[in-house]
GROMACS .gro file of C-alpha atoms in nm:
model
  209
    1UNK     CA    1  -0.034   0.003   0.006
    2UNK     CA    2   0.093   0.309  -0.072
    3UNK     CA    3   0.039   0.680   0.076
    4UNK     CA    4   0.060   1.068  -0.055
    5UNK     CA    5   0.001   1.343   0.039
    6UNK     CA    6   0.003   1.674  -0.077
    7UNK     CA    7   0.319   1.874   0.112
    8UNK     CA    8   0.485   1.599   0.099
    9UNK     CA    9   0.779   1.511  -0.088
   10UNK     CA   10   0.828   1.106   0.010
   11UNK     CA   11   0.612   0.824  -0.062
   12UNK     CA   12   0.514   0.627   0.218
   13UNK     CA   13   0.477   0.175   0.187
   14UNK     CA   14   0.318  -0.013   0.368
   15UNK     CA   15   0.333  -0.349   0.393
   16UNK     CA   16  -0.064  -0.490   0.230
   17UNK     CA   17  -0.113  -0.758   0.515
   18UNK     CA   18   0.057  -0.609   0.816
   19UNK     CA   19  -0.017  -0.260   0.770
   20UNK     CA   20   0.294  -0.152   0.906
   21UNK     CA   21   0.580   0.085   0.773
   22UNK     CA   22   0.789  -0.051   0.487
   23UNK     CA   23   1.007   0.278   0.468
   24UNK     CA   24   0.948   0.672   0.244
   25UNK     CA   25   1.051   0.666  -0.075
   26UNK     CA   26   1.141   1.022  -0.180
   27UNK     CA   27   0.990   1.147  -0.502
   28UNK     CA   28   1.079   1.496  -0.691
   29UNK     CA   29   0.903   1.726  -0.568
   30UNK     CA   30   0.529   1.755  -0.359
   31UNK     CA   31   0.277   1.508  -0.469
   32UNK     CA   32  -0.111   1.516  -0.566
   33UNK     CA   33  -0.280   1.189  -0.683
   34UNK     CA   34  -0.154   0.873  -0.683
   35UNK     CA   35  -0.293   0.589  -0.917
   36UNK     CA   36  -0.138   0.204  -0.921
   37UNK     CA   37  -0.037  -0.029  -1.269
   38UNK     CA   38  -0.199  -0.360  -1.150
   39UNK     CA   39  -0.062  -0.561  -1.483
   40UNK     CA   40   0.273  -0.357  -1.387
   41UNK     CA   41   0.284  -0.333  -1.040
   42UNK     CA   42   0.369   0.011  -1.098
   43UNK     CA   43   0.274   0.384  -0.868
   44UNK     CA   44   0.239   0.651  -1.121
   45UNK     CA   45   0.266   1.016  -0.873
   46UNK     CA   46   0.234   1.364  -1.067
   47UNK     CA   47   0.374   1.535  -0.896
   48UNK     CA   48   0.197   1.955  -0.928
   49UNK     CA   49   0.317   2.230  -0.734
   50UNK     CA   50   0.659   2.230  -0.565
   51UNK     CA   51   0.591   2.412  -0.310
   52UNK     CA   52   0.167   2.609  -0.218
   53UNK     CA   53  -0.139   2.474  -0.252
   54UNK     CA   54  -0.415   2.513  -0.569
   55UNK     CA   55  -0.536   2.851  -0.386
   56UNK     CA   56  -0.197   2.947  -0.320
   57UNK     CA   57   0.065   2.772  -0.507
   58UNK     CA   58   0.402   2.823  -0.525
   59UNK     CA   59   0.632   2.716  -0.857
   60UNK     CA   60   0.462   2.474  -1.102
   61UNK     CA   61   0.614   2.136  -1.212
   62UNK     CA   62   0.541   1.975  -1.471
   63UNK     CA   63   0.636   1.576  -1.426
   64UNK     CA   64   0.423   1.199  -1.299
   65UNK     CA   65   0.688   1.015  -1.092
   66UNK     CA   66   0.701   0.642  -1.236
   67UNK     CA   67   0.784   0.391  -0.915
   68UNK     CA   68   0.804   0.077  -0.831
   69UNK     CA   69   0.638  -0.053  -0.504
   70UNK     CA   70   0.833  -0.402  -0.492
   71UNK     CA   71   1.147  -0.283  -0.513
   72UNK     CA   72   1.077   0.000  -0.345
   73UNK     CA   73   1.322   0.261  -0.647
   74UNK     CA   74   1.187   0.548  -0.839
   75UNK     CA   75   1.160   0.442  -1.251
   76UNK     CA   76   1.177   0.780  -1.419
   77UNK     CA   77   1.070   1.055  -1.389
   78UNK     CA   78   0.813   1.183  -1.729
   79UNK     CA   79   0.861   1.514  -1.814
   80UNK     CA   80   0.524   1.655  -1.925
   81UNK     CA   81   0.648   2.040  -2.023
   82UNK     CA   82   0.612   2.264  -2.165
   83UNK     CA   83   0.290   2.108  -1.973
   84UNK     CA   84   0.228   2.180  -1.635
   85UNK     CA   85   0.006   2.097  -1.283
   86UNK     CA   86  -0.070   1.795  -1.360
   87UNK     CA   87  -0.334   1.709  -1.091
   88UNK     CA   88  -0.570   1.443  -1.159
   89UNK     CA   89  -0.435   1.063  -1.294
   90UNK     CA   90  -0.662   0.770  -1.453
   91UNK     CA   91  -0.564   0.402  -1.666
   92UNK     CA   92  -0.754   0.265  -1.924
   93UNK     CA   93  -0.883  -0.078  -1.875
   94UNK     CA   94  -0.587  -0.246  -2.057
   95UNK     CA   95  -0.285  -0.012  -1.885
   96UNK     CA   96  -0.210   0.108  -2.219
   97UNK     CA   97  -0.237   0.450  -2.183
   98UNK     CA   98  -0.157   0.681  -1.864
   99UNK     CA   99  -0.407   1.013  -1.862
  100UNK     CA  100  -0.371   1.378  -1.625
  101UNK     CA  101  -0.502   1.690  -1.673
  102UNK     CA  102  -0.301   1.974  -1.723
  103UNK     CA  103  -0.343   2.374  -1.532
  104UNK     CA  104  -0.332   2.586  -1.845
  105UNK     CA  105   0.002   2.733  -1.917
  106UNK     CA  106   0.243   2.823  -2.161
  107UNK     CA  107   0.117   2.531  -2.367
  108UNK     CA  108  -0.246   2.713  -2.379
  109UNK     CA  109  -0.561   2.598  -2.143
  110UNK     CA  110  -0.598   2.364  -1.927
  111UNK     CA  111  -0.603   1.988  -2.046
  112UNK     CA  112  -0.588   1.657  -2.029
  113UNK     CA  113  -0.306   1.480  -2.163
  114UNK     CA  114  -0.286   1.114  -2.296
  115UNK     CA  115   0.053   0.916  -2.262
  116UNK     CA  116   0.198   0.612  -2.344
  117UNK     CA  117   0.235   0.351  -2.106
  118UNK     CA  118   0.499   0.227  -2.261
  119UNK     CA  119   0.745   0.499  -2.360
  120UNK     CA  120   0.599   0.715  -2.150
  121UNK     CA  121   0.556   0.983  -2.398
  122UNK     CA  122   0.238   1.228  -2.492
  123UNK     CA  123   0.028   1.061  -2.792
  124UNK     CA  124  -0.264   1.396  -2.800
  125UNK     CA  125  -0.408   1.641  -2.588
  126UNK     CA  126  -0.757   1.794  -2.544
  127UNK     CA  127  -0.799   2.117  -2.390
  128UNK     CA  128  -1.141   2.106  -2.135
  129UNK     CA  129  -1.262   2.438  -2.211
  130UNK     CA  130  -1.157   2.550  -1.852
  131UNK     CA  131  -0.810   2.701  -1.643
  132UNK     CA  132  -0.704   2.446  -1.422
  133UNK     CA  133  -0.894   2.096  -1.487
  134UNK     CA  134  -0.883   1.829  -1.194
  135UNK     CA  135  -0.985   1.514  -1.126
  136UNK     CA  136  -1.010   1.278  -1.422
  137UNK     CA  137  -1.168   0.953  -1.541
  138UNK     CA  138  -1.290   0.700  -1.787
  139UNK     CA  139  -1.579   0.497  -1.922
  140UNK     CA  140  -1.480   0.119  -1.907
  141UNK     CA  141  -1.340   0.065  -2.265
  142UNK     CA  142  -1.202   0.369  -2.292
  143UNK     CA  143  -1.396   0.601  -2.528
  144UNK     CA  144  -1.507   0.886  -2.288
  145UNK     CA  145  -1.372   1.136  -2.082
  146UNK     CA  146  -1.492   1.361  -1.856
  147UNK     CA  147  -1.260   1.586  -1.636
  148UNK     CA  148  -1.385   1.808  -1.309
  149UNK     CA  149  -1.253   2.125  -1.309
  150UNK     CA  150  -1.181   2.391  -1.051
  151UNK     CA  151  -1.375   2.697  -1.018
  152UNK     CA  152  -1.597   2.686  -1.300
  153UNK     CA  153  -1.965   2.531  -1.356
  154UNK     CA  154  -1.974   2.260  -1.582
  155UNK     CA  155  -1.760   1.926  -1.667
  156UNK     CA  156  -1.579   1.899  -1.996
  157UNK     CA  157  -1.684   1.508  -2.218
  158UNK     CA  158  -1.438   1.397  -2.425
  159UNK     CA  159  -1.455   1.174  -2.684
  160UNK     CA  160  -1.066   0.946  -2.656
  161UNK     CA  161  -1.137   0.830  -2.959
  162UNK     CA  162  -1.120   1.185  -3.163
  163UNK     CA  163  -0.867   1.306  -2.883
  164UNK     CA  164  -1.213   1.631  -2.863
  165UNK     CA  165  -1.364   1.837  -2.634
  166UNK     CA  166  -1.757   1.690  -2.773
  167UNK     CA  167  -1.896   1.930  -2.437
  168UNK     CA  168  -1.968   2.103  -2.132
  169UNK     CA  169  -2.193   1.982  -1.889
  170UNK     CA  170  -2.403   2.175  -1.574
  171UNK     CA  171  -2.321   1.967  -1.353
  172UNK     CA  172  -2.633   2.046  -1.032
  173UNK     CA  173  -2.339   2.129  -0.838
  174UNK     CA  174  -1.931   2.215  -0.803
  175UNK     CA  175  -1.788   1.924  -0.774
  176UNK     CA  176  -1.390   1.809  -0.821
  177UNK     CA  177  -1.369   1.426  -0.802
  178UNK     CA  178  -1.557   1.226  -1.034
  179UNK     CA  179  -1.573   0.822  -1.022
  180UNK     CA  180  -1.806   0.571  -1.264
  181UNK     CA  181  -1.976   0.203  -1.089
  182UNK     CA  182  -2.222   0.061  -1.306
  183UNK     CA  183  -2.623   0.054  -1.237
  184UNK     CA  184  -2.738  -0.246  -1.182
  185UNK     CA  185  -3.004  -0.465  -1.463
  186UNK     CA  186  -2.733  -0.322  -1.787
  187UNK     CA  187  -2.402  -0.239  -1.924
  188UNK     CA  188  -2.510   0.152  -1.759
  189UNK     CA  189  -2.210   0.328  -1.649
  190UNK     CA  190  -2.240   0.705  -1.442
  191UNK     CA  191  -2.109   0.949  -1.305
  192UNK     CA  192  -2.147   1.058  -0.947
  193UNK     CA  193  -2.399   1.414  -0.933
  194UNK     CA  194  -2.262   1.419  -1.317
  195UNK     CA  195  -2.414   1.251  -1.524
  196UNK     CA  196  -2.543   0.924  -1.707
  197UNK     CA  197  -2.389   0.692  -2.044
  198UNK     CA  198  -2.382   0.396  -2.266
  199UNK     CA  199  -2.097   0.213  -2.261
  200UNK     CA  200  -1.997   0.029  -2.551
  201UNK     CA  201  -1.973  -0.338  -2.652
  202UNK     CA  202  -1.706  -0.269  -2.911
  203UNK     CA  203  -1.352  -0.355  -2.896
  204UNK     CA  204  -1.174  -0.012  -2.835
  205UNK     CA  205  -0.986   0.175  -3.066
  206UNK     CA  206  -0.621   0.421  -2.874
  207UNK     CA  207  -0.709   0.697  -2.765
  208UNK     CA  208  -0.620   1.032  -2.933
  209UNK     CA  209  -0.343   0.892  -3.161
   0.00000   0.00000   0.00000
């Protein structure tokens, strides 16, 4: 088990059975979001700022760390430059594509960046129509994505096959996290407080290529 803190520069690792601490792993900057790739036995950690928080940020970073929790080592640090301030992370079902939200900056407006998990290089960029996209969720077939945006009254709906913004969706309240869950009785998925969408049963095509 791995734990990150938004004001710390180390991942704390725990034994998943005994819950005993196994040690700390130093990383390049403050951490924000962590996601596990179970197939590759890797963790991805976004680093948003060197110091500070969203409402009072210091210098913004452009890094995502790749960690091997079993060897307790830092495998790689992915640079998204000139993109900056990565926040939310999401993996497709096959673990082939990693998505990261980034704040508006030198590269353009707030966006979702798609990366190939083998080469660890960007394969696409989709602007979300807001300066500060935060958390990100994708449908199980990997065709659609939903970005919640700081300081806005809408959720951005993305087509991950065509690599484009399909439109905003106004939720009934301001949200950040966007979990998806299966509803009873069919292949439907609901974004909590946000929208409902049917999931295609066709084989997914590679997104943002």
